[in-house]
Amino acid sequence: MARSPTIRSIDDPLRGQRGNAIFPHELSEKFIAASGPGGQNVNKNATAVQLRLTPAHAGKLDERTKRRLLELAGNRATKDGELVIEAQEERRQEANRIAARQRLADLLWEASAPPAKKRRRTRPTRGSVERRLKAKTQRGEIKKLRQPPRG
């Protein structure tokens, strides 16, 4: 399966498959203090970002994609139907903003993919059944020859 397009700017819409898109004005951001290493930078600056989206209010998403987004989100979806994505790996706020948008874009790409085709059951051909049974018989003969003689 193809990957979602790479996010270059926070002003670009996030594009999914089959015409689905999320526009920047449909997202809300909250900046929080990041945990982990980083020295004084962590204590001074709120570099981690929480990106929030309510799929029900996203105008350019079809109903199936909205449902799939919340299903695929798992623990990142709240009870109110809001999607929360956090990014705090980078030291710069701008890099975390782009990382969070990329995660959302990847999720959107997967959620908007067309459904997988149902597998149609097929029957094995007569020749393949016969070959399989012949191979089983030969294997059984080999194992029988390994046994010590009875008597």
GROMACS .gro file of C-alpha atoms in nm:
model
  151
    1MET     CA    1   0.000   0.000   0.000
    2ALA     CA    2   0.122   0.351  -0.079
    3ARG     CA    3   0.230   0.585   0.199
    4SER     CA    4   0.054   0.907   0.286
    5PRO     CA    5   0.204   1.227   0.142
    6THR     CA    6   0.481   1.385   0.352
    7ILE     CA    7   0.382   1.696   0.548
    8ARG     CA    8   0.606   1.992   0.466
    9SER     CA    9   0.414   2.279   0.626
   10ILE     CA   10   0.152   2.313   0.897
   11ASP     CA   11  -0.058   2.526   0.661
   12ASP     CA   12  -0.110   2.243   0.410
   13PRO     CA   13  -0.428   2.034   0.423
   14LEU     CA   14  -0.384   1.668   0.517
   15ARG     CA   15  -0.484   1.459   0.218
   16GLY     CA   16  -0.633   1.112   0.236
   17GLN     CA   17  -0.735   0.875  -0.037
   18ARG     CA   18  -1.052   0.910  -0.247
   19GLY     CA   19  -1.077   1.289  -0.204
   20ASN     CA   20  -1.078   1.298   0.177
   21ALA     CA   21  -0.896   1.590   0.340
   22ILE     CA   22  -0.854   1.766   0.674
   23PHE     CA   23  -0.792   2.140   0.663
   24PRO     CA   24  -0.579   2.331   0.917
   25HIS     CA   25  -0.876   2.532   1.051
   26GLU     CA   26  -1.042   2.201   1.159
   27LEU     CA   27  -0.750   2.121   1.392
   28SER     CA   28  -0.672   2.267   1.732
   29GLU     CA   29  -0.333   2.263   1.900
   30LYS     CA   30  -0.229   2.285   2.261
   31PHE     CA   31   0.134   2.315   2.367
   32ILE     CA   32   0.247   2.135   2.680
   33ALA     CA   33   0.576   2.076   2.858
   34ALA     CA   34   0.754   1.770   2.722
   35SER     CA   35   0.881   1.499   2.951
   36GLY     CA   36   1.215   1.325   2.932
   37PRO     CA   37   1.565   1.454   2.862
   38GLY     CA   38   1.634   1.800   2.728
   39GLY     CA   39   1.788   1.987   3.017
   40GLN     CA   40   1.676   2.341   3.089
   41ASN     CA   41   1.498   2.356   2.752
   42VAL     CA   42   1.231   2.116   2.882
   43ASN     CA   43   1.171   2.327   3.191
   44LYS     CA   44   1.147   2.658   3.007
   45ASN     CA   45   0.954   2.582   2.689
   46ALA     CA   46   0.631   2.403   2.606
   47THR     CA   47   0.762   2.214   2.305
   48ALA     CA   48   0.529   1.912   2.305
   49VAL     CA   49   0.207   1.947   2.107
   50GLN     CA   50  -0.139   1.796   2.141
   51LEU     CA   51  -0.322   1.799   1.809
   52ARG     CA   52  -0.700   1.763   1.832
   53LEU     CA   53  -0.956   1.681   1.565
   54THR     CA   54  -1.325   1.606   1.588
   55PRO     CA   55  -1.391   1.389   1.281
   56ALA     CA   56  -1.767   1.452   1.304
   57HIS     CA   57  -1.705   1.823   1.230
   58ALA     CA   58  -1.452   1.766   0.951
   59GLY     CA   59  -1.627   1.876   0.634
   60LYS     CA   60  -1.429   1.695   0.363
   61LEU     CA   61  -1.443   1.344   0.517
   62ASP     CA   62  -1.698   1.083   0.418
   63GLU     CA   63  -1.888   0.896   0.691
   64ARG     CA   64  -1.693   0.572   0.646
   65THR     CA   65  -1.362   0.755   0.688
   66LYS     CA   66  -1.486   0.934   1.003
   67ARG     CA   67  -1.582   0.599   1.158
   68ARG     CA   68  -1.256   0.433   1.051
   69LEU     CA   69  -1.049   0.722   1.192
   70LEU     CA   70  -1.198   0.669   1.537
   71GLU     CA   71  -1.162   0.289   1.511
   72LEU     CA   72  -0.796   0.308   1.409
   73ALA     CA   73  -0.720   0.574   1.669
   74GLY     CA   74  -0.782   0.334   1.958
   75ASN     CA   75  -0.671   0.501   2.284
   76ARG     CA   76  -0.607   0.829   2.103
   77ALA     CA   77  -0.984   0.880   2.066
   78THR     CA   78  -1.180   1.029   2.356
   79LYS     CA   79  -1.530   0.929   2.464
   80ASP     CA   80  -1.660   1.249   2.305
   81GLY     CA   81  -1.537   1.135   1.963
   82GLU     CA   82  -1.232   1.361   1.954
   83LEU     CA   83  -0.896   1.246   1.822
   84VAL     CA   84  -0.589   1.351   2.026
   85ILE     CA   85  -0.239   1.304   1.885
   86GLU     CA   86   0.067   1.400   2.089
   87ALA     CA   87   0.421   1.461   1.967
   88GLN     CA   88   0.716   1.539   2.194
   89GLU     CA   89   1.013   1.364   2.034
   90GLU     CA   90   1.174   1.677   1.894
   91ARG     CA   91   1.322   1.968   2.089
   92ARG     CA   92   1.165   2.229   1.864
   93GLN     CA   93   0.796   2.309   1.882
   94GLU     CA   94   0.767   2.347   1.505
   95ALA     CA   95   0.916   2.000   1.448
   96ASN     CA   96   0.667   1.848   1.693
   97ARG     CA   97   0.380   2.025   1.517
   98ILE     CA   98   0.483   1.872   1.185
   99ALA     CA   99   0.537   1.528   1.345
  100ALA     CA  100   0.186   1.532   1.495
  101ARG     CA  101   0.035   1.633   1.161
  102GLN     CA  102   0.229   1.356   0.986
  103ARG     CA  103   0.087   1.099   1.229
  104LEU     CA  104  -0.263   1.229   1.164
  105ALA     CA  105  -0.199   1.223   0.788
  106ASP     CA  106  -0.084   0.860   0.809
  107LEU     CA  107  -0.395   0.771   1.008
  108LEU     CA  108  -0.618   0.954   0.759
  109TRP     CA  109  -0.449   0.779   0.465
  110GLU     CA  110  -0.516   0.437   0.618
  111ALA     CA  111  -0.871   0.524   0.725
  112SER     CA  112  -0.968   0.656   0.382
  113ALA     CA  113  -0.833   0.355   0.191
  114PRO     CA  114  -1.096   0.162  -0.002
  115PRO     CA  115  -1.222  -0.149   0.177
  116ALA     CA  116  -1.036  -0.471   0.100
  117LYS     CA  117  -1.208  -0.696  -0.148
  118LYS     CA  118  -1.380  -1.000  -0.002
  119ARG     CA  119  -1.195  -1.319  -0.075
  120ARG     CA  120  -1.389  -1.558  -0.292
  121ARG     CA  121  -1.350  -1.916  -0.185
  122THR     CA  122  -1.209  -2.139  -0.455
  123ARG     CA  123  -1.183  -2.514  -0.479
  124PRO     CA  124  -0.852  -2.683  -0.546
  125THR     CA  125  -0.823  -2.847  -0.887
  126ARG     CA  126  -0.855  -3.224  -0.913
  127GLY     CA  127  -0.490  -3.248  -1.020
  128SER     CA  128  -0.364  -3.054  -0.717
  129VAL     CA  129  -0.569  -3.275  -0.482
  130GLU     CA  130  -0.430  -3.589  -0.644
  131ARG     CA  131  -0.071  -3.457  -0.623
  132ARG     CA  132  -0.117  -3.370  -0.256
  133LEU     CA  133  -0.256  -3.715  -0.171
  134LYS     CA  134   0.018  -3.888  -0.369
  135ALA     CA  135   0.285  -3.686  -0.182
  136LYS     CA  136   0.123  -3.780   0.153
  137THR     CA  137   0.124  -4.148   0.056
  138GLN     CA  138   0.491  -4.134  -0.046
  139ARG     CA  139   0.581  -3.959   0.279
  140GLY     CA  140   0.396  -4.227   0.477
  141GLU     CA  141   0.588  -4.500   0.290
  142ILE     CA  142   0.922  -4.335   0.377
  143LYS     CA  143   0.825  -4.324   0.745
  144LYS     CA  144   0.709  -4.686   0.737
  145LEU     CA  145   1.047  -4.796   0.600
  146ARG     CA  146   1.220  -4.628   0.897
  147GLN     CA  147   1.041  -4.852   1.148
  148PRO     CA  148   1.214  -5.164   1.275
  149PRO     CA  149   1.076  -5.492   1.138
  150ARG     CA  150   0.797  -5.649   1.340
  151GLY     CA  151   0.823  -5.992   1.457
   0.00000   0.00000   0.00000
